[in-house]
Amino acid sequence: AQVNPYGLYNHFKADEYASSYPNVRPITNELMGIIPHAIDANGKTVRHSAIDAIFHPNRNDSLPMFMEKVGVSVLALPYTYLLVWRRENGKAQPGGNFGFKGKNIAGFTFLERPGLEYRDGKLYYKVGAQTFSEDEVIAIPGGAKPGELYAGYSPALSACKWATLDGYIGDFQNGFFENNAIPAGVFKVAAATTQEYRDMVSLLKERHSGAGNNNQVSYAHVPIDSQGNQAPAQIEWTPFAQSNKEIDFEPLLKHVDNRLSEAYGVSSIIKAVDSNAKYSNAEVSEAGFAKRAVKPLATRIYSQITHELNRITGGLGVAITYKYEIPAVSDAELVKAKTKTEE
């Protein structure tokens, strides 16, 4: 029972994540390509069991898949919890003693939506029937929130209202087209008896209720008096909502997209909306994205993993870091070259 029985990433399945996904995807895709390594006090690259565990975290994930999940979780949730496994007699076991400088660290699995409990001065994490202490679990915050600095935060929480609004717009459009692209309204039914009224209403529901009954034909009786003049029809449709063409969604959708982009630091060009892309602004977008979205996330994740492993092992003796190049901007490089020439 390493997976929470209450569901796998229930938060991510909500409409809010569907709206956030275009911003999350490029960040995690970039994060998947960053290769970590361990360095000693002199900055020399060294081998360590913690790095081996990151490269082979568990039986389900490779390094890229593991980092994708870590990135998605950190961007979406206040805290991401990783259960650390130990190697004992050649087998991986959850939690326990990780040995001197963490030499017995074997891997990592996710604790999804665990129950938190303080007991005897320690924090315990409960998932299903299993309980693990803070000495076996590392926590990576998604961000800091003023007023509750250790409560955790994330870009998804900051954009939650706007992502929800984006979902509402999608739901409205789905309902609109499922209803034969007809705005909400009322059928006025003229009938001589209650039973006749019910029969006509039943027929209308049968013809038009539900997405599978779109474009159905209905017939309304128009009485004619003895003089040959038409009386009011028995069925009359009165809409009380705007039609789709009368609602201008573009400004609202653009504002929602801007707010989501601002929360995650991902421009339209990075999200593959490149109709207005030019060589110059594409380079600026790539550099800004790498510097302000990807690199801070990678720093947050790897530095916190180092910190937490130091806490639960008493000191790893190494630091987990990475190399990530910020893409150059041609115009900026040209200015630097000209400046150097002048100097």
Short mmCIF file of C-alpha atoms in Angstrom, two decimals:
data_model
loop_
_atom_site.label_atom_id
_atom_site.label_comp_id
_atom_site.label_asym_id
_atom_site.label_seq_id
_atom_site.Cartn_x
_atom_site.Cartn_y
_atom_site.Cartn_z
CA ALA A 1 0.00 0.00 0.00
CA GLN A 2 2.48 2.61 -1.16
CA VAL A 3 -0.27 4.47 -3.05
CA ASN A 4 -2.91 6.48 -1.25
CA PRO A 5 -6.17 4.48 -1.49
CA TYR A 6 -8.15 7.69 -1.89
CA GLY A 7 -6.97 8.17 -5.46
CA LEU A 8 -3.93 9.01 -7.56
CA TYR A 9 -3.31 12.76 -7.76
CA ASN A 10 -6.99 13.65 -7.36
CA HIS A 11 -6.02 17.31 -7.39
CA PHE A 12 -4.49 16.96 -10.84
CA LYS A 13 -7.63 15.40 -12.31
CA ALA A 14 -9.69 18.49 -11.64
CA ASP A 15 -10.54 21.01 -14.33
CA GLU A 16 -8.11 23.41 -12.69
CA TYR A 17 -5.21 21.17 -13.71
CA ALA A 18 -6.57 20.76 -17.23
CA SER A 19 -6.41 24.55 -17.56
CA SER A 20 -2.95 24.70 -15.97
CA TYR A 21 -1.51 21.83 -18.00
CA PRO A 22 -0.33 23.98 -20.98
CA ASN A 23 1.84 25.90 -18.48
CA VAL A 24 2.98 22.89 -16.46
CA ARG A 25 3.89 20.74 -19.47
CA PRO A 26 6.79 22.83 -20.87
CA ILE A 27 8.32 23.32 -17.40
CA THR A 28 8.27 19.62 -16.53
CA ASN A 29 9.45 18.67 -20.02
CA GLU A 30 12.50 20.87 -19.48
CA LEU A 31 13.01 19.55 -15.95
CA MET A 32 13.04 15.97 -17.26
CA GLY A 33 16.18 16.75 -19.27
CA ILE A 34 18.21 18.14 -16.34
CA ILE A 35 20.69 15.54 -15.09
CA PRO A 36 21.67 15.83 -11.40
CA HIS A 37 25.03 14.91 -9.90
CA ALA A 38 26.72 14.97 -6.50
CA ILE A 39 29.68 17.17 -5.57
CA ASP A 40 31.96 17.14 -2.53
CA ALA A 41 33.14 20.12 -0.48
CA ASN A 42 35.67 21.01 -3.21
CA GLY A 43 33.07 21.00 -5.97
CA LYS A 44 34.36 17.74 -7.45
CA THR A 45 31.80 15.35 -8.94
CA VAL A 46 31.58 12.17 -6.87
CA ARG A 47 29.43 9.06 -6.75
CA HIS A 48 26.80 8.61 -4.02
CA SER A 49 23.96 6.23 -3.29
CA ALA A 50 21.51 9.16 -3.20
CA ILE A 51 22.29 9.97 -6.83
CA ASP A 52 21.98 6.30 -7.77
CA ALA A 53 18.58 6.29 -6.07
CA ILE A 54 17.44 9.36 -8.01
CA PHE A 55 18.45 7.70 -11.27
CA HIS A 56 16.58 4.52 -10.26
CA PRO A 57 13.96 5.80 -7.79
CA ASN A 58 11.46 2.91 -7.88
CA ARG A 59 10.21 0.08 -10.05
CA ASN A 60 7.70 2.29 -11.88
CA ASP A 61 9.77 5.36 -12.75
CA SER A 62 12.90 6.18 -14.67
CA LEU A 63 14.73 9.42 -13.84
CA PRO A 64 12.79 11.53 -16.42
CA MET A 65 9.41 10.09 -15.39
CA PHE A 66 10.24 10.55 -11.71
CA MET A 67 11.29 14.17 -12.20
CA GLU A 68 8.18 14.86 -14.27
CA LYS A 69 6.01 13.69 -11.37
CA VAL A 70 8.08 15.65 -8.86
CA GLY A 71 7.81 18.79 -11.02
CA VAL A 72 4.06 18.44 -11.54
CA SER A 73 3.52 17.88 -7.83
CA VAL A 74 5.69 20.82 -6.74
CA LEU A 75 3.96 23.13 -9.23
CA ALA A 76 0.49 22.00 -8.14
CA LEU A 77 0.60 21.19 -4.42
CA PRO A 78 1.77 23.05 -1.29
CA TYR A 79 4.06 20.14 -0.37
CA THR A 80 5.42 17.06 -2.12
CA TYR A 81 6.26 14.13 0.15
CA LEU A 82 8.78 11.45 -0.82
CA LEU A 83 9.22 8.27 1.18
CA VAL A 84 12.91 7.28 1.27
CA TRP A 85 13.71 3.57 0.93
CA ARG A 86 16.71 1.71 2.36
CA ARG A 87 18.70 -1.22 1.06
CA GLU A 88 18.82 -4.12 3.48
CA ASN A 89 20.20 -7.57 2.67
CA GLY A 90 20.04 -6.75 -1.02
CA LYS A 91 16.35 -5.76 -0.91
CA ALA A 92 14.66 -2.35 -0.86
CA GLN A 93 12.56 -1.62 2.25
CA PRO A 94 10.54 1.53 3.05
CA GLY A 95 12.01 3.88 5.65
CA GLY A 96 14.29 2.72 8.41
CA ASN A 97 18.01 3.28 8.93
CA PHE A 98 19.80 4.73 5.90
CA GLY A 99 23.33 4.06 7.12
CA PHE A 100 26.37 6.31 7.53
CA LYS A 101 26.10 9.30 5.19
CA GLY A 102 23.07 7.69 3.56
CA LYS A 103 25.00 4.84 1.98
CA ASN A 104 21.95 2.56 2.21
CA ILE A 105 19.52 4.89 0.42
CA ALA A 106 17.79 2.75 -2.21
CA GLY A 107 15.01 4.85 -3.78
CA PHE A 108 12.01 7.14 -3.46
CA THR A 109 8.24 6.78 -3.76
CA PHE A 110 5.50 9.36 -3.48
CA LEU A 111 3.24 9.75 -0.47
CA GLU A 112 0.08 11.13 -2.06
CA ARG A 113 -2.22 13.17 0.16
CA PRO A 114 -1.00 11.58 3.43
CA GLY A 115 -2.62 12.19 6.78
CA LEU A 116 -0.35 14.35 8.97
CA GLU A 117 -0.17 13.85 12.72
CA TYR A 118 2.08 15.37 15.40
CA ARG A 119 2.92 12.89 18.13
CA ASP A 120 5.61 12.99 20.81
CA GLY A 121 7.28 15.96 19.14
CA LYS A 122 7.49 14.28 15.73
CA LEU A 123 5.52 14.54 12.52
CA TYR A 124 4.03 11.29 11.22
CA TYR A 125 2.64 10.58 7.77
CA LYS A 126 -0.20 8.08 7.44
CA VAL A 127 -1.05 6.48 4.09
CA GLY A 128 -3.62 3.71 4.23
CA ALA A 129 -2.61 1.31 7.00
CA GLN A 130 1.04 2.44 6.99
CA THR A 131 2.63 5.19 9.07
CA PHE A 132 6.05 6.78 8.50
CA SER A 133 7.89 9.34 10.63
CA GLU A 134 9.56 12.58 9.56
CA ASP A 135 12.86 10.67 9.77
CA GLU A 136 11.81 8.56 6.77
CA VAL A 137 10.06 11.17 4.62
CA ILE A 138 11.41 14.23 2.82
CA ALA A 139 9.18 17.21 2.04
CA ILE A 140 9.59 19.63 -0.86
CA PRO A 141 7.52 22.84 -0.59
CA GLY A 142 5.91 24.29 -3.69
CA GLY A 143 6.51 27.83 -2.43
CA ALA A 144 6.10 30.18 0.52
CA LYS A 145 2.91 31.92 1.63
CA PRO A 146 3.04 35.13 3.67
CA GLY A 147 1.48 34.72 7.09
CA GLU A 148 2.09 30.94 6.96
CA LEU A 149 5.66 30.68 5.76
CA TYR A 150 5.91 26.94 6.39
CA ALA A 151 2.44 25.99 5.16
CA GLY A 152 3.56 25.69 1.55
CA TYR A 153 2.14 27.24 -1.61
CA SER A 154 2.27 26.66 -5.36
CA PRO A 155 1.61 28.37 -8.72
CA ALA A 156 -1.50 26.22 -9.14
CA LEU A 157 -2.99 27.62 -5.93
CA SER A 158 -2.27 31.19 -7.01
CA ALA A 159 -4.01 30.58 -10.35
CA CYS A 160 -6.80 28.37 -9.00
CA LYS A 161 -9.62 30.92 -9.39
CA TRP A 162 -8.69 31.75 -12.95
CA ALA A 163 -8.22 28.11 -13.88
CA THR A 164 -11.66 27.38 -12.42
CA LEU A 165 -13.14 30.20 -14.50
CA ASP A 166 -11.50 28.72 -17.59
CA GLY A 167 -13.18 25.41 -16.73
CA TYR A 168 -16.54 27.13 -16.31
CA ILE A 169 -16.24 28.66 -19.76
CA GLY A 170 -15.48 25.23 -21.22
CA ASP A 171 -18.45 23.71 -19.37
CA PHE A 172 -20.71 26.48 -20.66
CA GLN A 173 -19.60 25.85 -24.22
CA ASN A 174 -20.07 22.08 -23.85
CA GLY A 175 -23.56 22.57 -22.49
CA PHE A 176 -24.37 25.09 -25.20
CA PHE A 177 -23.48 22.76 -28.04
CA GLU A 178 -24.95 19.71 -26.32
CA ASN A 179 -28.18 21.68 -26.24
CA ASN A 180 -28.13 21.97 -30.04
CA ALA A 181 -26.31 25.30 -29.81
CA ILE A 182 -29.50 26.93 -28.54
CA PRO A 183 -29.33 29.29 -25.55
CA ALA A 184 -31.38 28.51 -22.45
CA GLY A 185 -35.04 29.44 -22.64
CA VAL A 186 -38.60 28.34 -21.99
CA PHE A 187 -41.20 26.49 -24.04
CA LYS A 188 -44.67 28.02 -23.67
CA VAL A 189 -47.14 25.22 -24.21
CA ALA A 190 -50.84 25.97 -24.83
CA ALA A 191 -53.09 23.01 -24.05
CA ALA A 192 -56.78 22.52 -23.31
CA THR A 193 -56.16 19.98 -20.54
CA THR A 194 -53.44 19.12 -18.06
CA GLN A 195 -52.95 15.71 -19.67
CA GLU A 196 -52.51 17.26 -23.12
CA TYR A 197 -49.91 19.64 -21.66
CA ARG A 198 -48.01 16.77 -20.05
CA ASP A 199 -48.05 14.77 -23.25
CA MET A 200 -46.61 17.69 -25.23
CA VAL A 201 -43.92 18.36 -22.63
CA SER A 202 -42.99 14.68 -22.60
CA LEU A 203 -42.64 14.73 -26.40
CA LEU A 204 -40.41 17.84 -26.27
CA LYS A 205 -38.14 16.24 -23.66
CA GLU A 206 -37.89 13.09 -25.71
CA ARG A 207 -36.90 15.04 -28.80
CA HIS A 208 -34.53 17.59 -27.30
CA SER A 209 -33.25 16.52 -23.88
CA GLY A 210 -29.61 15.36 -23.80
CA ALA A 211 -26.65 15.59 -26.13
CA GLY A 212 -27.77 12.59 -28.19
CA ASN A 213 -31.03 14.24 -29.20
CA ASN A 214 -29.62 17.27 -30.98
CA ASN A 215 -31.07 18.47 -34.28
CA GLN A 216 -34.37 16.67 -33.72
CA VAL A 217 -37.56 17.93 -35.36
CA SER A 218 -40.63 18.92 -33.36
CA TYR A 219 -44.09 19.80 -34.61
CA ALA A 220 -46.33 22.45 -33.13
CA HIS A 221 -50.03 22.71 -33.91
CA VAL A 222 -51.14 26.15 -35.09
CA PRO A 223 -54.95 26.36 -34.75
CA ILE A 224 -57.02 28.02 -37.50
CA ASP A 225 -60.43 29.52 -36.77
CA SER A 226 -63.51 29.37 -38.99
CA GLN A 227 -62.40 32.53 -40.80
CA GLY A 228 -59.08 30.90 -41.79
CA ASN A 229 -56.98 33.05 -39.45
CA GLN A 230 -54.15 31.51 -37.49
CA ALA A 231 -54.41 31.50 -33.73
CA PRO A 232 -51.30 31.52 -31.48
CA ALA A 233 -49.30 28.29 -31.78
CA GLN A 234 -49.57 25.69 -29.07
CA ILE A 235 -45.79 25.71 -28.55
CA GLU A 236 -43.74 28.91 -28.39
CA TRP A 237 -39.98 29.17 -27.68
CA THR A 238 -38.72 32.13 -25.68
CA PRO A 239 -34.93 32.30 -25.10
CA PHE A 240 -33.71 34.12 -22.01
CA ALA A 241 -29.95 33.87 -22.58
CA GLN A 242 -27.58 35.31 -25.13
CA SER A 243 -26.66 33.26 -28.15
CA ASN A 244 -23.03 32.20 -28.50
CA LYS A 245 -22.20 34.81 -31.12
CA GLU A 246 -23.44 37.59 -28.81
CA ILE A 247 -21.02 36.62 -26.02
CA ASP A 248 -17.49 37.92 -26.51
CA PHE A 249 -15.31 35.39 -24.74
CA GLU A 250 -12.02 36.50 -26.30
CA PRO A 251 -11.11 39.26 -23.79
CA LEU A 252 -11.99 37.04 -20.82
CA LEU A 253 -10.13 33.99 -22.18
CA LYS A 254 -7.11 36.16 -22.97
CA HIS A 255 -7.13 37.59 -19.45
CA VAL A 256 -7.40 34.11 -17.92
CA ASP A 257 -4.52 32.86 -20.08
CA ASN A 258 -2.40 35.86 -19.08
CA ARG A 259 -3.04 35.24 -15.39
CA LEU A 260 -2.11 31.57 -15.74
CA SER A 261 1.02 32.47 -17.71
CA GLU A 262 2.04 35.00 -15.04
CA ALA A 263 1.56 32.42 -12.28
CA TYR A 264 3.83 29.85 -13.93
CA GLY A 265 6.18 32.14 -15.87
CA VAL A 266 5.45 30.56 -19.25
CA SER A 267 4.90 32.77 -22.32
CA SER A 268 2.62 31.96 -25.23
CA ILE A 269 5.57 31.15 -27.47
CA ILE A 270 6.79 28.51 -25.01
CA LYS A 271 3.26 27.05 -24.97
CA ALA A 272 3.47 26.60 -28.79
CA VAL A 273 1.20 29.57 -29.54
CA ASP A 274 3.72 31.04 -31.96
CA SER A 275 1.60 32.94 -34.48
CA ASN A 276 3.31 36.19 -33.43
CA ALA A 277 6.74 34.67 -32.86
CA LYS A 278 9.82 36.21 -34.39
CA TYR A 279 13.43 35.14 -34.16
CA SER A 280 14.17 37.87 -31.61
CA ASN A 281 11.21 37.52 -29.24
CA ALA A 282 11.41 33.69 -29.40
CA GLU A 283 14.97 33.85 -28.09
CA VAL A 284 13.94 36.26 -25.34
CA SER A 285 11.05 33.96 -24.38
CA GLU A 286 13.32 30.91 -24.26
CA ALA A 287 15.90 32.69 -22.09
CA GLY A 288 13.27 34.15 -19.75
CA PHE A 289 11.53 30.80 -19.44
CA ALA A 290 14.77 29.00 -18.57
CA LYS A 291 15.92 31.68 -16.12
CA ARG A 292 12.65 32.46 -14.32
CA ALA A 293 10.63 29.23 -14.51
CA VAL A 294 12.83 26.16 -14.99
CA LYS A 295 16.03 27.03 -13.12
CA PRO A 296 14.30 28.20 -9.89
CA LEU A 297 12.21 25.02 -9.86
CA ALA A 298 15.24 22.78 -10.35
CA THR A 299 17.11 24.69 -7.62
CA ARG A 300 14.16 24.35 -5.25
CA ILE A 301 13.86 20.60 -5.84
CA TYR A 302 17.52 19.52 -5.74
CA SER A 303 18.58 21.82 -2.91
CA GLN A 304 15.62 20.72 -0.79
CA ILE A 305 16.32 17.04 -1.50
CA THR A 306 19.91 17.63 -0.32
CA HIS A 307 18.71 19.48 2.79
CA GLU A 308 16.12 16.85 3.68
CA LEU A 309 18.48 13.92 3.12
CA ASN A 310 21.04 15.67 5.31
CA ARG A 311 18.35 15.98 7.99
CA ILE A 312 17.29 12.32 8.00
CA THR A 313 20.79 10.84 7.62
CA GLY A 314 22.78 13.24 9.80
CA GLY A 315 24.71 14.46 6.74
CA LEU A 316 25.29 13.05 3.27
CA GLY A 317 28.78 14.47 2.87
CA VAL A 318 27.83 15.66 -0.63
CA ALA A 319 25.48 18.15 -2.25
CA ILE A 320 23.10 17.26 -5.06
CA THR A 321 23.26 19.82 -7.84
CA TYR A 322 22.82 20.11 -11.62
CA LYS A 323 24.02 21.91 -14.72
CA TYR A 324 21.56 23.93 -16.78
CA GLU A 325 22.51 26.47 -19.40
CA ILE A 326 20.38 29.58 -19.93
CA PRO A 327 19.89 30.02 -23.71
CA ALA A 328 21.75 33.01 -25.14
CA VAL A 329 19.98 35.94 -26.79
CA SER A 330 21.69 36.92 -30.05
CA ASP A 331 21.09 40.66 -29.67
CA ALA A 332 22.49 40.66 -26.14
CA GLU A 333 25.54 38.68 -27.24
CA LEU A 334 26.08 41.12 -30.10
CA VAL A 335 26.00 44.08 -27.72
CA LYS A 336 28.51 42.33 -25.45
CA ALA A 337 30.81 41.63 -28.39
CA LYS A 338 30.65 45.25 -29.57
CA THR A 339 31.30 46.49 -26.03
CA LYS A 340 34.31 44.20 -25.73
CA THR A 341 35.66 45.41 -29.05
CA GLU A 342 35.29 49.05 -27.99
CA GLU A 343 37.03 48.37 -24.69
#
